Amino acid sequence: MRMQHGTQEPSGWIRRWSHLLPAGGTVLDVACGAGRHMRWLARLGHAVTGVDRDPDALGAAAAFGRAVQADIENGPWPFAGQAFDGVVVTNYLWRPLWPTLLGALAPDGVLLYETFAEGQAAIGKPSRPEFLLRHGELLQLCRELRIVAYEDGFLDAPPRLVQRIAAVRTGPADGRARHRLQIESAIPE
């Protein structure tokens, strides 16, 4: 039996870097599935909104915050004019959406992003290039943000190649801002 998208434990990357989100801030979970990250972030005290095209998955996600059904690849962006203190994206890549995602970050907003990278096709799904980040692509896409953490490599369980980033929209006066590097031992993936 296949597990419904979004019902597994929250990503270790999201758990590790969620402390960067402003306390009690608004967070958007893109392609949220059944709300695994919404659940985590709501427990931390954030006002969470999730967006997904799957109404069944959103039924579960609605228990953790506002759940919005939308086809963000083919329809209008449902959050036009809104800014969030955090944007979370895992296991999802739609390149035309990048300017919109970055534009949805409020000042001092945090982007937590993790998805599959080039080379994944040799391991399993997804295998199509349009769903795999090219080497260093996240760094390039986030060049206007302050990069707090970035990884590009292999994870064992389940086996996959990923890129992931934690980045903050800072202003010119924030050159000396301190973003705590939280090191946790053995965060399961």
Coordinates of C-alpha atoms in Angstrom, one line a residue:
M1 CA 0.0 0.0 0.0
R2 CA 1.3 3.4 -1.0
M3 CA 1.6 6.1 1.7
Q4 CA -0.4 9.3 0.9
H5 CA 1.9 12.2 0.1
G6 CA 2.4 14.3 3.2
T7 CA 1.6 11.7 5.9
Q8 CA 5.2 10.8 6.7
E9 CA 7.3 12.5 9.4
P10 CA 8.4 16.1 8.7
S11 CA 11.6 16.5 6.8
G12 CA 14.7 16.6 9.0
W13 CA 15.8 19.7 7.1
I14 CA 12.5 21.5 7.9
R15 CA 12.8 20.5 11.6
R16 CA 16.4 21.5 11.8
W17 CA 15.9 25.1 10.3
S18 CA 12.4 25.9 11.5
H19 CA 13.9 27.9 14.4
L20 CA 14.8 30.6 11.8
L21 CA 11.1 31.4 11.3
P22 CA 9.9 34.4 13.3
A23 CA 8.0 33.3 16.4
G24 CA 4.3 33.0 15.7
G25 CA 4.8 34.0 12.1
T26 CA 2.7 33.1 9.1
V27 CA 4.0 30.2 7.1
L28 CA 3.0 28.9 3.6
D29 CA 3.5 25.2 2.9
V30 CA 3.6 24.8 -0.9
A31 CA 2.4 21.4 -2.3
C32 CA 1.6 20.5 1.3
G33 CA 0.0 17.1 0.7
A34 CA -1.7 15.9 3.9
G35 CA 0.1 18.5 5.9
R36 CA 3.1 16.9 7.6
H37 CA 5.0 20.2 7.7
M38 CA 1.8 22.1 8.6
R39 CA 1.4 19.9 11.6
W40 CA 5.0 20.5 12.7
L41 CA 4.8 24.2 12.2
A42 CA 1.5 24.6 13.9
R43 CA 2.9 22.8 16.9
L44 CA 5.6 25.4 17.0
G45 CA 3.0 28.2 17.2
H46 CA 2.9 29.4 13.6
A47 CA -0.2 30.3 11.6
V48 CA 0.1 27.9 8.8
T49 CA -1.5 27.9 5.3
G50 CA -1.1 24.9 3.0
V51 CA -1.7 24.8 -0.7
D52 CA -2.1 21.7 -2.8
R53 CA -4.2 20.6 -5.8
D54 CA -5.4 17.3 -4.1
P55 CA -8.7 17.8 -2.3
D56 CA -8.3 14.5 -0.4
A57 CA -4.9 15.4 1.0
L58 CA -6.1 18.9 1.9
G59 CA -8.9 17.3 4.0
A60 CA -6.2 16.0 6.3
A61 CA -4.1 19.1 6.1
A62 CA -7.0 21.3 7.2
A63 CA -6.6 20.0 10.7
F64 CA -3.4 22.0 11.1
G65 CA -4.3 25.3 9.5
R66 CA -5.8 27.0 6.5
A67 CA -5.9 24.6 3.5
V68 CA -6.3 26.0 0.0
Q69 CA -7.0 23.9 -3.0
A70 CA -5.3 25.3 -6.1
D71 CA -3.5 24.2 -9.2
I72 CA -0.5 26.5 -8.9
E73 CA 1.1 25.2 -12.1
N74 CA -1.9 26.0 -14.4
G75 CA -4.0 28.5 -12.5
P76 CA -3.6 31.8 -10.8
W77 CA -1.5 32.2 -7.6
P78 CA -4.1 32.1 -4.8
F79 CA -2.0 34.4 -2.5
A80 CA -1.6 37.4 -4.8
G81 CA -0.6 40.4 -2.7
Q82 CA 0.1 38.3 0.4
A83 CA 3.5 37.9 2.1
F84 CA 4.5 35.2 4.5
D85 CA 7.1 35.0 7.3
G86 CA 8.1 31.6 5.9
V87 CA 7.7 29.6 2.8
V88 CA 8.3 25.8 3.0
V89 CA 8.6 23.6 0.0
T90 CA 9.7 19.9 0.0
N91 CA 9.8 17.3 -2.8
Y92 CA 8.3 19.8 -5.3
L93 CA 9.8 21.8 -8.2
W94 CA 8.0 24.0 -10.7
R95 CA 10.5 26.4 -12.0
P96 CA 8.1 29.0 -13.4
L97 CA 6.8 29.5 -9.8
W98 CA 10.2 30.7 -8.4
P99 CA 9.6 34.4 -8.8
T100 CA 6.2 34.0 -7.1
L101 CA 7.6 32.0 -4.2
L102 CA 10.4 34.5 -3.6
G103 CA 7.9 37.4 -3.9
A104 CA 5.7 35.7 -1.2
L105 CA 8.5 36.2 1.4
A106 CA 7.9 39.1 3.8
P107 CA 10.9 41.1 5.0
D108 CA 13.0 38.8 7.2
G109 CA 11.0 35.9 5.8
V110 CA 12.6 32.5 5.7
L111 CA 12.6 30.1 2.7
L112 CA 13.1 26.4 3.6
Y113 CA 13.3 24.4 0.5
E114 CA 14.3 20.8 -0.2
T115 CA 13.8 18.7 -3.3
F116 CA 15.4 16.1 -5.6
A117 CA 18.6 16.9 -7.6
E118 CA 20.3 15.8 -10.8
G119 CA 21.4 12.2 -10.7
Q120 CA 18.2 11.1 -9.0
A121 CA 17.1 9.3 -12.2
A122 CA 19.9 6.7 -11.5
I123 CA 18.3 6.0 -8.1
G124 CA 14.6 6.2 -8.7
K125 CA 11.7 8.6 -9.1
P126 CA 11.4 11.4 -9.9
S127 CA 13.6 10.9 -13.0
R128 CA 12.5 13.6 -15.4
P129 CA 14.9 16.6 -15.6
E130 CA 12.2 19.2 -15.1
F131 CA 11.6 17.8 -11.6
L132 CA 15.3 17.7 -10.7
L133 CA 17.5 20.6 -9.6
R134 CA 20.6 21.2 -11.5
H135 CA 23.9 21.4 -9.7
G136 CA 24.0 24.6 -7.6
E137 CA 20.6 25.7 -8.9
L138 CA 19.2 26.6 -5.5
L139 CA 22.1 28.8 -4.7
Q140 CA 21.6 30.7 -8.0
L141 CA 17.8 31.0 -7.4
C142 CA 18.4 32.3 -3.9
R143 CA 21.3 34.7 -4.7
E144 CA 19.2 37.7 -3.5
L145 CA 18.6 36.1 -0.1
R146 CA 21.0 35.5 2.8
I147 CA 22.0 31.8 2.6
V148 CA 22.1 30.4 6.1
A149 CA 22.5 26.7 5.1
Y150 CA 22.8 24.8 1.9
E151 CA 23.4 21.1 1.1
D152 CA 23.7 19.2 -2.2
G153 CA 24.2 15.5 -1.8
F154 CA 22.9 11.9 -1.1
L155 CA 20.6 10.8 1.7
D156 CA 20.2 7.1 2.6
A157 CA 16.7 6.6 3.9
P158 CA 15.1 6.5 1.4
P159 CA 17.9 6.7 -1.1
R160 CA 17.8 10.0 -2.9
L161 CA 19.9 13.0 -4.2
V162 CA 18.7 16.3 -2.9
Q163 CA 19.5 20.0 -2.7
R164 CA 18.2 22.0 0.2
I165 CA 18.5 25.5 1.4
A166 CA 17.6 27.7 4.4
A167 CA 17.6 31.4 3.3
V168 CA 16.4 34.7 4.7
R169 CA 15.1 37.8 2.9
T170 CA 17.2 40.4 4.6
G171 CA 17.6 44.1 3.8
P172 CA 20.9 46.0 3.2
A173 CA 21.1 47.0 6.9
D174 CA 21.0 43.4 8.0
G175 CA 24.6 42.6 7.1
R176 CA 25.4 41.8 10.7
A177 CA 22.2 39.8 11.4
R178 CA 22.7 36.7 13.4
H179 CA 21.0 33.5 12.2
R180 CA 21.7 30.8 14.7
L181 CA 23.1 27.6 13.3
Q182 CA 21.3 24.8 15.1
I183 CA 23.2 21.6 15.1
E184 CA 21.2 18.5 16.0
S185 CA 22.7 15.1 16.4
A186 CA 21.2 12.3 14.3
I187 CA 18.1 14.0 12.8
P188 CA 16.4 11.1 11.0
E189 CA 15.6 11.8 7.4

